[in-house]
Coordinates of C-alpha atoms in Angstrom, one line a residue:
X1 CA -5.5 6.8 1.6
X2 CA -2.2 5.8 3.0
X3 CA -1.1 5.4 6.7
X4 CA 2.0 7.4 7.2
X5 CA 3.6 5.4 9.9
X6 CA 3.2 1.9 8.4
X7 CA 2.8 2.8 4.7
X8 CA -0.3 0.6 4.7
X9 CA -2.7 1.4 1.8
X10 CA -6.0 1.8 3.5
X11 CA -8.2 2.7 0.5
X12 CA -7.7 2.8 -3.2
X13 CA -10.8 3.7 -5.3
X14 CA -11.7 4.1 -8.9
X15 CA -14.3 6.8 -9.8
X16 CA -16.2 7.4 -13.0
X17 CA -15.5 11.2 -12.9
X18 CA -12.1 12.7 -12.5
X19 CA -13.5 15.7 -10.6
X20 CA -14.6 14.5 -7.1
X21 CA -16.3 16.8 -4.8
X22 CA -15.9 17.3 -1.0
X23 CA -18.9 15.2 -0.2
X24 CA -17.5 12.2 -2.0
X25 CA -14.2 12.6 -0.3
X26 CA -15.8 12.9 3.2
X27 CA -17.8 9.7 2.5
X28 CA -14.6 7.9 1.5
X29 CA -12.9 9.1 4.7
X30 CA -15.9 7.9 6.8
X31 CA -16.0 4.5 5.3
X32 CA -12.2 4.1 5.7
X33 CA -12.2 5.3 9.3
X34 CA -15.1 2.9 10.2
X35 CA -12.9 0.0 8.9
X36 CA -9.5 1.1 10.2
X37 CA -10.0 3.6 13.0
X38 CA -9.9 7.4 13.1
X39 CA -6.5 9.0 12.4
X40 CA -5.2 12.0 14.4
X41 CA -4.7 14.0 11.3
X42 CA -5.1 13.8 7.5
X43 CA -2.7 15.4 5.0
X44 CA -3.9 16.4 1.5
X45 CA -2.7 18.5 -1.4
X46 CA -4.5 21.6 -2.7
X47 CA -7.2 19.9 -4.8
X48 CA -10.5 21.6 -5.1
X49 CA -12.2 18.8 -3.3
X50 CA -10.2 19.6 -0.1
X51 CA -11.6 23.0 0.7
X52 CA -14.0 24.3 3.4
X53 CA -16.7 21.5 3.2
X54 CA -14.0 18.9 3.4
X55 CA -12.3 20.6 6.3
X56 CA -15.7 20.9 8.2
X57 CA -16.4 17.2 7.5
X58 CA -13.1 16.2 9.0
X59 CA -13.7 18.4 12.0
X60 CA -17.0 16.6 12.7
X61 CA -15.1 13.3 12.5
X62 CA -12.5 14.5 15.0
X63 CA -9.6 14.5 12.5
X64 CA -7.2 17.4 12.3
X65 CA -6.8 18.6 8.7
X66 CA -3.3 19.4 7.4
X67 CA -2.9 20.9 4.0
X68 CA 0.5 20.3 2.3
X69 CA 2.6 23.2 1.1
X70 CA 2.2 24.1 -2.5
X71 CA 5.0 23.0 -4.9
X72 CA 6.6 20.9 -2.1
X73 CA 6.3 17.2 -3.0
X74 CA 8.7 16.2 -0.3
X75 CA 6.1 17.4 2.3
X76 CA 3.9 14.4 1.4
X77 CA 6.8 12.2 0.2
X78 CA 5.3 8.9 1.3
X79 CA 2.2 9.4 -0.9
X80 CA 4.4 10.6 -3.8
X81 CA 6.6 7.5 -3.5
X82 CA 3.4 5.3 -3.4
X83 CA 2.2 7.0 -6.6
X84 CA 5.6 6.2 -8.3
X85 CA 5.2 2.5 -7.4
X86 CA 1.6 2.6 -8.7
X87 CA 2.6 4.2 -12.0
X88 CA 5.4 1.7 -12.5
X89 CA 3.0 -1.2 -12.0
X90 CA 0.2 0.2 -14.2
X91 CA 2.4 1.0 -17.3
X92 CA 2.8 -2.5 -18.8
X93 CA -0.7 -3.6 -17.8
X94 CA -3.8 -3.9 -20.0
X95 CA -6.6 -2.1 -18.2
X96 CA -10.3 -2.9 -18.3
X97 CA -12.6 -0.2 -19.7
X98 CA -15.2 -0.6 -16.9
X99 CA -15.1 1.0 -13.5
X100 CA -15.7 -2.5 -11.9
X101 CA -12.7 -4.0 -13.8
X102 CA -10.4 -1.1 -12.9
X103 CA -11.5 -1.5 -9.2
X104 CA -10.7 -5.2 -9.3
X105 CA -7.2 -4.5 -10.6
X106 CA -6.7 -1.8 -7.9
X107 CA -7.9 -4.2 -5.2
X108 CA -5.3 -6.8 -6.4
X109 CA -2.6 -4.1 -6.3
X110 CA -3.7 -3.1 -2.8
X111 CA -3.5 -6.7 -1.5
X112 CA 0.0 -7.1 -3.0
X113 CA 1.3 -3.7 -1.8
X114 CA 0.1 -4.3 1.8
X115 CA 1.1 -8.0 2.1
X116 CA 3.9 -8.8 -0.2
X117 CA 6.0 -5.7 -1.0
X118 CA 8.7 -5.1 1.6
X119 CA 9.5 -1.4 2.4
X120 CA 13.0 -0.3 3.1
X121 CA 11.7 2.4 5.4
X122 CA 10.0 -0.3 7.5
X123 CA 13.2 -2.5 7.8
X124 CA 12.0 -4.6 4.9
X125 CA 8.7 -5.4 6.5
X126 CA 5.5 -5.2 4.6
X127 CA 2.9 -2.6 5.5
X128 CA 0.6 -5.3 7.0
X129 CA 3.5 -6.6 9.2
X130 CA 4.2 -3.0 10.4
X131 CA 0.4 -2.4 11.0
X132 CA 0.0 -5.5 13.1
X133 CA 3.4 -5.1 14.8
X134 CA 4.7 -8.5 13.5
X135 CA 8.4 -9.0 14.3
X136 CA 10.5 -10.7 11.5
X137 CA 11.4 -14.3 12.1
X138 CA 15.0 -15.2 13.2
X139 CA 17.2 -15.9 10.2
X140 CA 18.1 -19.5 9.6
X141 CA 21.8 -20.1 9.1
X142 CA 22.6 -21.7 5.8
X143 CA 25.7 -23.6 7.1
X144 CA 26.8 -24.3 10.6
X145 CA 30.4 -24.4 11.9
X146 CA 29.9 -27.9 13.4
X147 CA 28.7 -29.4 10.1
X148 CA 30.1 -27.5 7.1
X149 CA 28.9 -30.1 4.5
X150 CA 25.3 -30.1 5.7
X151 CA 23.4 -27.9 3.3
X152 CA 19.7 -27.2 3.6
X153 CA 17.0 -27.7 1.0
X154 CA 16.1 -24.3 -0.4
X155 CA 13.1 -23.8 -2.6
X156 CA 12.2 -20.5 -4.3
X157 CA 8.7 -20.0 -5.8
X158 CA 7.6 -17.0 -7.9
X159 CA 3.8 -16.6 -7.9
X160 CA 1.6 -13.7 -8.6
X161 CA -1.5 -12.0 -7.1
X162 CA -4.6 -13.0 -9.0
X163 CA -3.9 -13.0 -12.8
X164 CA -1.5 -10.1 -12.7
X165 CA 2.1 -11.1 -13.5
X166 CA 3.3 -7.6 -12.6
X167 CA 2.5 -8.3 -8.9
X168 CA 5.1 -10.9 -7.9
X169 CA 5.1 -12.9 -4.8
X170 CA 8.4 -14.5 -4.0
X171 CA 8.4 -17.3 -1.4
X172 CA 11.6 -18.8 -0.2
X173 CA 11.4 -22.0 2.0
X174 CA 14.4 -23.4 3.8
X175 CA 14.3 -26.9 5.3
X176 CA 17.1 -28.5 7.2
X177 CA 17.9 -32.0 6.1
X178 CA 18.1 -34.7 8.7
X179 CA 21.7 -35.8 9.4

């Protein structure tokens, strides 16, 4: 589940079976809304799990159900773009064969996606920054006109989330040197 306004990934789950039913999907929505709040509406594709029982379940939760148009991927473009990012990340990775191992990898991905990956549509903020309405810090000038030879100490670190080298965390620290 993805919040459309902030691009925040609210829920990413691995299931044993590919075919989920409406009841499992409603339960997933209930758990997610208890944690993050009830959305005004929820957009889905035409999957069989999103039929009458699902629609009724959303109605009892007070959520308006919107079904995307068939063969129109741009209607739900934010989710389609998220899936592209997910597919690019998963390609080079070695995956666990257990549901628990897969879920651990997906949890790492969700943490990286929400806290480290800037989004162009969000003015290069991360989804968590947009979700919590965090304003970006003022940029630090590298050189000043009154002291052109005074250069700051710049340190660039490349880390990763957990043990996954495909989830980079870039940290740039700028310190002004005392004159």
